[in-house]
């Protein structure tokens, strides 16, 4: 990963710590393998214990280092929950101390990997004060947001959607020089249109773009807002696109109940209600564990057809 390489080159305090990241492996997806020759002494294998990974990162950050911890699949962060929620997130509040650490967490479905390797855990931490959450959807943004995450004085959860790792549809040519960092809390307007606002993040930002292209063939012009960060949230961008388009569709991969979409809808209806011409619609997954079966996963996750139906109902309201 170019962003991790940039951080290792720029700051000798940076190191990577996680299960199977070092040696000759380079993590479960082999993403770090190109960095092992140059930084093998700073890409360090951990025990198979997520609580230990996060505990080492918290301690190292307090001691002045800039750790990048890795949870092999975001689902496994549950065994280190206390280290994040009651230690890393609370240090600034408790005694004014920063905890500058990044936790990389591959996340999401669309891969038929079942309930232990496909969950969306961002909602677990969204309401935990003291944690920041980054959700890039493109290679360029992943690199530029990593720079900001590593430089941040507080803990940043950095979610990487597994289904996007090798998706040929999102390939980008990246130059060798480091890009300018993207500030945390700055959304990206991927497409402009005045008939419908589509708000999403991660892999489903691309579902939103596909939807916008489909709708455009029938004369419905949609804006697509990619949040990029959940905490801090770009409230100005969210409210701005809602006010311009007057109708809002929120897409998320996570289950509808208790997800980020419901929080976004509350913000919009409280602060931009006078601009709305229709109820806000939220499309998310079912309130069940993620199935293993490909056909069942397809039924569980919001499909392009399901998203399109919701958009057309909203456009016609």
Tab-separated table of C-alpha atoms in Angstrom:
chain	number	residue	atom	x	y	z
A	1	UNK	CA	0.000	0.000	0.000
A	2	UNK	CA	1.451	3.306	-1.140
A	3	UNK	CA	0.016	5.250	1.780
A	4	UNK	CA	1.722	3.027	4.342
A	5	UNK	CA	4.978	3.239	2.395
A	6	UNK	CA	4.714	7.035	2.308
A	7	UNK	CA	4.260	7.124	6.081
A	8	UNK	CA	7.189	4.793	6.751
A	9	UNK	CA	9.481	6.876	4.544
A	10	UNK	CA	8.365	10.198	5.972
A	11	UNK	CA	8.618	9.474	9.693
A	12	UNK	CA	10.981	7.075	11.487
A	13	UNK	CA	8.481	6.826	14.352
A	14	UNK	CA	6.006	4.974	12.130
A	15	UNK	CA	5.838	1.182	12.293
A	16	UNK	CA	3.271	-1.439	11.299
A	17	UNK	CA	2.143	-4.069	13.796
A	18	UNK	CA	-0.316	-6.878	13.152
A	19	UNK	CA	-0.925	-10.534	12.408
A	20	UNK	CA	1.086	-11.860	9.431
A	21	UNK	CA	2.080	-8.399	8.224
A	22	UNK	CA	5.822	-9.066	8.333
A	23	UNK	CA	8.264	-11.838	7.478
A	24	UNK	CA	7.699	-12.853	3.880
A	25	UNK	CA	3.932	-12.596	3.931
A	26	UNK	CA	2.835	-8.956	3.846
A	27	UNK	CA	-0.632	-9.415	5.423
A	28	UNK	CA	-3.549	-11.618	4.449
A	29	UNK	CA	-4.004	-9.769	1.150
A	30	UNK	CA	-0.258	-9.442	0.384
A	31	UNK	CA	-0.642	-5.666	0.207
A	32	UNK	CA	2.438	-4.911	2.285
A	33	UNK	CA	4.724	-7.398	0.539
A	34	UNK	CA	6.303	-4.732	-1.737
A	35	UNK	CA	7.386	-2.839	1.394
A	36	UNK	CA	9.042	-5.703	3.234
A	37	UNK	CA	12.458	-5.423	1.611
A	38	UNK	CA	12.768	-1.736	2.461
A	39	UNK	CA	10.990	-1.712	5.829
A	40	UNK	CA	11.088	-5.287	7.097
A	41	UNK	CA	12.394	-4.167	10.486
A	42	UNK	CA	9.403	-1.827	10.943
A	43	UNK	CA	6.640	-4.153	9.689
A	44	UNK	CA	6.330	-6.461	12.659
A	45	UNK	CA	4.318	-9.621	13.202
A	46	UNK	CA	2.150	-9.701	16.301
A	47	UNK	CA	0.696	-12.600	18.280
A	48	UNK	CA	-2.723	-13.765	17.136
A	49	UNK	CA	-4.393	-11.517	19.671
A	50	UNK	CA	-6.185	-8.363	18.590
A	51	UNK	CA	-6.258	-7.003	22.127
A	52	UNK	CA	-2.471	-7.275	22.189
A	53	UNK	CA	-2.146	-5.536	18.814
A	54	UNK	CA	-4.227	-2.601	19.998
A	55	UNK	CA	-2.611	-2.507	23.429
A	56	UNK	CA	0.859	-2.274	21.890
A	57	UNK	CA	-0.336	0.515	19.602
A	58	UNK	CA	-1.859	2.484	22.466
A	59	UNK	CA	1.307	2.174	24.550
A	60	UNK	CA	3.604	3.009	21.648
A	61	UNK	CA	1.526	6.048	20.720
A	62	UNK	CA	1.617	7.360	24.278
A	63	UNK	CA	5.393	6.795	24.293
A	64	UNK	CA	5.848	8.997	21.208
A	65	UNK	CA	5.728	6.552	18.310
A	66	UNK	CA	3.266	6.550	15.390
A	67	UNK	CA	1.977	2.980	15.172
A	68	UNK	CA	-0.142	1.610	12.339
A	69	UNK	CA	-1.916	-1.395	13.781
A	70	UNK	CA	-3.661	-3.903	11.564
A	71	UNK	CA	-6.679	-6.038	12.373
A	72	UNK	CA	-6.631	-8.807	9.764
A	73	UNK	CA	-10.409	-8.592	9.261
A	74	UNK	CA	-12.396	-5.851	10.939
A	75	UNK	CA	-14.717	-8.420	12.494
A	76	UNK	CA	-11.893	-9.545	14.806
A	77	UNK	CA	-11.575	-6.108	16.428
A	78	UNK	CA	-14.227	-7.237	18.904
A	79	UNK	CA	-11.575	-9.023	20.983
A	80	UNK	CA	-9.732	-5.714	21.398
A	81	UNK	CA	-12.822	-3.567	21.905
A	82	UNK	CA	-11.848	-2.347	25.363
A	83	UNK	CA	-8.432	-1.168	24.189
A	84	UNK	CA	-10.087	1.076	21.608
A	85	UNK	CA	-13.232	2.265	23.354
A	86	UNK	CA	-12.042	2.618	26.944
A	87	UNK	CA	-8.333	3.301	26.459
A	88	UNK	CA	-7.377	4.859	23.124
A	89	UNK	CA	-10.604	6.842	22.759
A	90	UNK	CA	-10.616	8.184	26.328
A	91	UNK	CA	-6.994	9.238	26.855
A	92	UNK	CA	-7.424	12.821	25.704
A	93	UNK	CA	-10.529	13.258	27.852
A	94	UNK	CA	-9.023	11.571	30.905
A	95	UNK	CA	-5.663	13.319	31.087
A	96	UNK	CA	-5.198	15.429	27.950
A	97	UNK	CA	-2.838	12.998	26.280
A	98	UNK	CA	-2.946	12.289	22.569
A	99	UNK	CA	-2.907	8.746	21.210
A	100	UNK	CA	-1.652	9.132	17.618
A	101	UNK	CA	-2.317	5.686	16.182
A	102	UNK	CA	-3.953	4.301	13.051
A	103	UNK	CA	-5.833	1.004	12.995
A	104	UNK	CA	-6.160	-0.475	9.505
A	105	UNK	CA	-9.215	-2.694	9.236
A	106	UNK	CA	-10.171	-4.519	6.017
A	107	UNK	CA	-13.963	-4.629	6.037
A	108	UNK	CA	-17.121	-5.400	4.131
A	109	UNK	CA	-18.895	-8.064	2.124
A	110	UNK	CA	-19.479	-8.587	-1.602
A	111	UNK	CA	-17.082	-11.570	-1.437
A	112	UNK	CA	-19.173	-14.516	-0.128
A	113	UNK	CA	-16.957	-14.740	2.968
A	114	UNK	CA	-19.658	-15.244	5.572
A	115	UNK	CA	-20.452	-13.699	8.943
A	116	UNK	CA	-16.953	-13.555	10.455
A	117	UNK	CA	-15.097	-11.889	7.585
A	118	UNK	CA	-17.711	-9.566	6.061
A	119	UNK	CA	-19.235	-7.389	8.750
A	120	UNK	CA	-19.512	-3.635	8.764
A	121	UNK	CA	-18.261	-2.588	12.187
A	122	UNK	CA	-18.010	1.156	11.606
A	123	UNK	CA	-21.312	1.706	13.433
A	124	UNK	CA	-19.813	0.055	16.533
A	125	UNK	CA	-17.418	2.972	16.891
A	126	UNK	CA	-19.310	5.838	15.274
A	127	UNK	CA	-20.770	6.961	18.593
A	128	UNK	CA	-17.530	6.552	20.574
A	129	UNK	CA	-16.177	10.023	21.263
A	130	UNK	CA	-12.426	10.196	20.706
A	131	UNK	CA	-12.220	7.880	17.700
A	132	UNK	CA	-12.014	9.101	14.105
A	133	UNK	CA	-13.221	6.925	11.218
A	134	UNK	CA	-11.947	7.002	7.634
A	135	UNK	CA	-13.590	5.087	4.763
A	136	UNK	CA	-11.793	5.677	1.437
A	137	UNK	CA	-13.314	4.426	-1.802
A	138	UNK	CA	-10.530	5.058	-4.346
A	139	UNK	CA	-6.783	4.306	-4.466
A	140	UNK	CA	-5.869	7.997	-4.568
A	141	UNK	CA	-8.044	8.829	-1.581
A	142	UNK	CA	-6.753	5.815	0.342
A	143	UNK	CA	-3.204	7.087	-0.073
A	144	UNK	CA	-3.946	10.741	0.672
A	145	UNK	CA	-6.169	9.963	3.662
A	146	UNK	CA	-3.528	7.686	5.164
A	147	UNK	CA	-1.160	10.649	5.356
A	148	UNK	CA	-3.708	12.634	7.338
A	149	UNK	CA	-4.571	9.662	9.536
A	150	UNK	CA	-0.934	9.043	10.521
A	151	UNK	CA	-0.396	12.747	11.246
A	152	UNK	CA	-3.527	13.022	13.398
A	153	UNK	CA	-2.941	13.390	17.158
A	154	UNK	CA	-5.816	11.037	18.000
A	155	UNK	CA	-6.701	7.420	17.139
A	156	UNK	CA	-8.009	6.878	13.607
A	157	UNK	CA	-9.854	3.763	12.459
A	158	UNK	CA	-8.943	3.337	8.805
A	159	UNK	CA	-11.401	1.071	6.992
A	160	UNK	CA	-10.332	-0.517	3.696
A	161	UNK	CA	-13.073	-2.262	1.756
A	162	UNK	CA	-11.811	-5.710	0.789
A	163	UNK	CA	-13.993	-5.939	-2.324
A	164	UNK	CA	-12.238	-2.851	-3.716
A	165	UNK	CA	-8.699	-4.184	-3.297
A	166	UNK	CA	-8.636	-5.803	-6.720
A	167	UNK	CA	-11.717	-4.358	-8.394
A	168	UNK	CA	-10.586	-3.407	-11.924
A	169	UNK	CA	-13.372	-0.827	-12.179
A	170	UNK	CA	-11.693	1.519	-9.696
A	171	UNK	CA	-8.102	1.311	-10.935
A	172	UNK	CA	-6.210	4.600	-10.926
A	173	UNK	CA	-2.732	5.565	-12.089
A	174	UNK	CA	-0.808	6.923	-9.103
A	175	UNK	CA	2.444	8.848	-9.405
A	176	UNK	CA	5.489	8.104	-7.273
A	177	UNK	CA	5.359	11.448	-5.489
A	178	UNK	CA	3.173	11.619	-2.428
A	179	UNK	CA	-0.142	13.389	-3.038
A	180	UNK	CA	-1.323	16.255	-0.903
A	181	UNK	CA	-3.034	14.876	2.210
A	182	UNK	CA	-6.835	14.910	2.173
A	183	UNK	CA	-8.081	16.433	5.440
A	184	UNK	CA	-10.187	14.162	7.595
A	185	UNK	CA	-13.806	15.252	7.462
A	186	UNK	CA	-13.801	16.383	3.834
A	187	UNK	CA	-16.339	14.619	1.596
A	188	UNK	CA	-15.995	14.340	-2.191
A	189	UNK	CA	-18.736	15.249	-4.639
A	190	UNK	CA	-18.226	12.534	-7.237
A	191	UNK	CA	-21.025	13.674	-9.534
A	192	UNK	CA	-23.205	16.780	-9.680
A	193	UNK	CA	-26.939	16.849	-10.408
A	194	UNK	CA	-29.984	18.655	-9.115
A	195	UNK	CA	-32.751	16.031	-9.030
A	196	UNK	CA	-31.582	13.624	-6.343
A	197	UNK	CA	-28.797	13.479	-3.742
A	198	UNK	CA	-27.130	10.080	-3.282
A	199	UNK	CA	-24.971	9.902	-0.146
A	200	UNK	CA	-22.744	6.904	0.552
A	201	UNK	CA	-19.222	5.729	1.416
A	202	UNK	CA	-16.833	2.833	0.812
A	203	UNK	CA	-17.790	0.310	-1.869
A	204	UNK	CA	-21.328	1.618	-2.066
A	205	UNK	CA	-20.142	5.022	-3.237
A	206	UNK	CA	-19.493	3.179	-6.508
A	207	UNK	CA	-22.989	1.700	-6.389
A	208	UNK	CA	-24.220	5.274	-6.118
A	209	UNK	CA	-22.240	6.285	-9.197
A	210	UNK	CA	-23.613	3.347	-11.188
A	211	UNK	CA	-27.100	4.345	-10.133
A	212	UNK	CA	-26.551	7.958	-11.165
A	213	UNK	CA	-25.430	6.854	-14.631
A	214	UNK	CA	-28.533	4.679	-15.006
A	215	UNK	CA	-30.869	7.447	-13.893
A	216	UNK	CA	-29.223	9.969	-16.218
A	217	UNK	CA	-30.323	7.920	-19.228
A	218	UNK	CA	-33.900	8.803	-18.230
A	219	UNK	CA	-33.171	12.452	-17.577
A	220	UNK	CA	-32.821	12.201	-13.786
A	221	UNK	CA	-29.623	13.960	-12.769
A	222	UNK	CA	-28.256	12.868	-9.402
A	223	UNK	CA	-25.463	14.178	-7.217
A	224	UNK	CA	-23.241	11.531	-5.602
A	225	UNK	CA	-21.537	12.479	-2.345
A	226	UNK	CA	-18.776	10.155	-1.104
A	227	UNK	CA	-18.322	10.860	2.606
A	228	UNK	CA	-14.689	9.554	2.815
A	229	UNK	CA	-14.719	10.217	6.583
A	230	UNK	CA	-17.492	9.325	8.995
A	231	UNK	CA	-15.841	10.999	11.998
A	232	UNK	CA	-15.328	13.878	11.585
A	233	UNK	CA	-18.339	14.135	9.284
A	234	UNK	CA	-18.518	16.749	6.551
A	235	UNK	CA	-21.878	18.090	7.720
A	236	UNK	CA	-21.660	21.114	5.422
A	237	UNK	CA	-21.346	18.875	2.361
A	238	UNK	CA	-24.179	16.597	3.515
A	239	UNK	CA	-26.543	19.487	4.206
A	240	UNK	CA	-25.462	21.357	1.091
A	241	UNK	CA	-26.249	18.505	-1.292
A	242	UNK	CA	-29.567	17.862	0.488
A	243	UNK	CA	-30.580	21.509	0.109
A	244	UNK	CA	-29.588	21.644	-3.545
A	245	UNK	CA	-31.314	18.427	-4.599
A	246	UNK	CA	-34.342	18.439	-2.231
A	247	UNK	CA	-34.531	14.618	-2.286
A	248	UNK	CA	-32.012	12.366	-0.515
A	249	UNK	CA	-31.146	8.683	-0.910
A	250	UNK	CA	-28.634	7.262	1.583
A	251	UNK	CA	-26.866	4.032	0.634
A	252	UNK	CA	-24.963	1.829	3.065
A	253	UNK	CA	-23.695	-1.716	3.033
A	254	UNK	CA	-24.329	-2.132	6.747
A	255	UNK	CA	-27.656	-3.268	8.159
A	256	UNK	CA	-30.268	-0.529	8.103
A	257	UNK	CA	-31.044	-0.618	11.840
A	258	UNK	CA	-28.601	1.434	13.879
A	259	UNK	CA	-26.427	2.208	10.876
A	260	UNK	CA	-24.726	5.435	9.839
A	261	UNK	CA	-27.558	6.201	7.415
A	262	UNK	CA	-30.086	6.712	10.193
A	263	UNK	CA	-27.799	9.238	11.863
A	264	UNK	CA	-27.311	11.094	8.573
A	265	UNK	CA	-31.061	11.161	8.002
A	266	UNK	CA	-31.600	12.663	11.461
A	267	UNK	CA	-29.060	15.408	10.779
A	268	UNK	CA	-30.640	16.271	7.430
A	269	UNK	CA	-34.235	16.341	8.654
A	270	UNK	CA	-33.307	18.436	11.696
A	271	UNK	CA	-31.230	21.016	9.829
A	272	UNK	CA	-32.535	20.992	6.242
A	273	UNK	CA	-36.172	19.929	6.564
A	274	UNK	CA	-37.486	23.054	4.814
A	275	UNK	CA	-35.490	22.142	1.704
A	276	UNK	CA	-36.812	18.587	1.381
A	277	UNK	CA	-39.495	17.644	-1.143
A	278	UNK	CA	-39.727	13.989	-0.070
A	279	UNK	CA	-38.950	11.746	2.907
A	280	UNK	CA	-35.328	10.659	3.145
A	281	UNK	CA	-34.860	7.071	1.996
A	282	UNK	CA	-32.189	4.777	3.438
A	283	UNK	CA	-31.153	1.557	1.690
A	284	UNK	CA	-29.101	-0.923	3.690
A	285	UNK	CA	-28.628	-4.617	4.327
A	286	UNK	CA	-30.957	-6.915	6.247
A	287	UNK	CA	-30.808	-7.161	10.023
A	288	UNK	CA	-29.206	-10.608	9.998
A	289	UNK	CA	-25.677	-12.023	10.058
A	290	UNK	CA	-23.917	-11.937	6.686
A	291	UNK	CA	-24.668	-15.258	4.884
A	292	UNK	CA	-22.001	-17.492	3.343
A	293	UNK	CA	-24.074	-18.594	0.343
A	294	UNK	CA	-23.487	-16.343	-2.686
A	295	UNK	CA	-27.190	-16.277	-3.509
A	296	UNK	CA	-28.110	-15.479	0.084
A	297	UNK	CA	-25.443	-12.772	0.340
A	298	UNK	CA	-26.884	-11.270	-2.837
A	299	UNK	CA	-30.290	-11.185	-1.160
A	300	UNK	CA	-28.854	-9.824	2.106
A	301	UNK	CA	-26.930	-6.902	0.584
A	302	UNK	CA	-28.609	-4.012	-1.241
A	303	UNK	CA	-28.550	-4.892	-4.939
A	304	UNK	CA	-28.255	-2.408	-7.782
A	305	UNK	CA	-31.850	-3.243	-8.718
A	306	UNK	CA	-33.100	-2.618	-5.178
A	307	UNK	CA	-31.213	0.675	-5.000
A	308	UNK	CA	-32.598	1.758	-8.362
A	309	UNK	CA	-36.175	1.008	-7.281
A	310	UNK	CA	-35.743	3.146	-4.193
A	311	UNK	CA	-34.242	5.978	-6.251
A	312	UNK	CA	-37.046	5.960	-8.805
A	313	UNK	CA	-39.720	5.983	-6.110
A	314	UNK	CA	-37.987	8.918	-4.510
A	315	UNK	CA	-37.549	10.787	-7.795
A	316	UNK	CA	-41.245	10.346	-8.575
A	317	UNK	CA	-42.461	11.414	-5.128
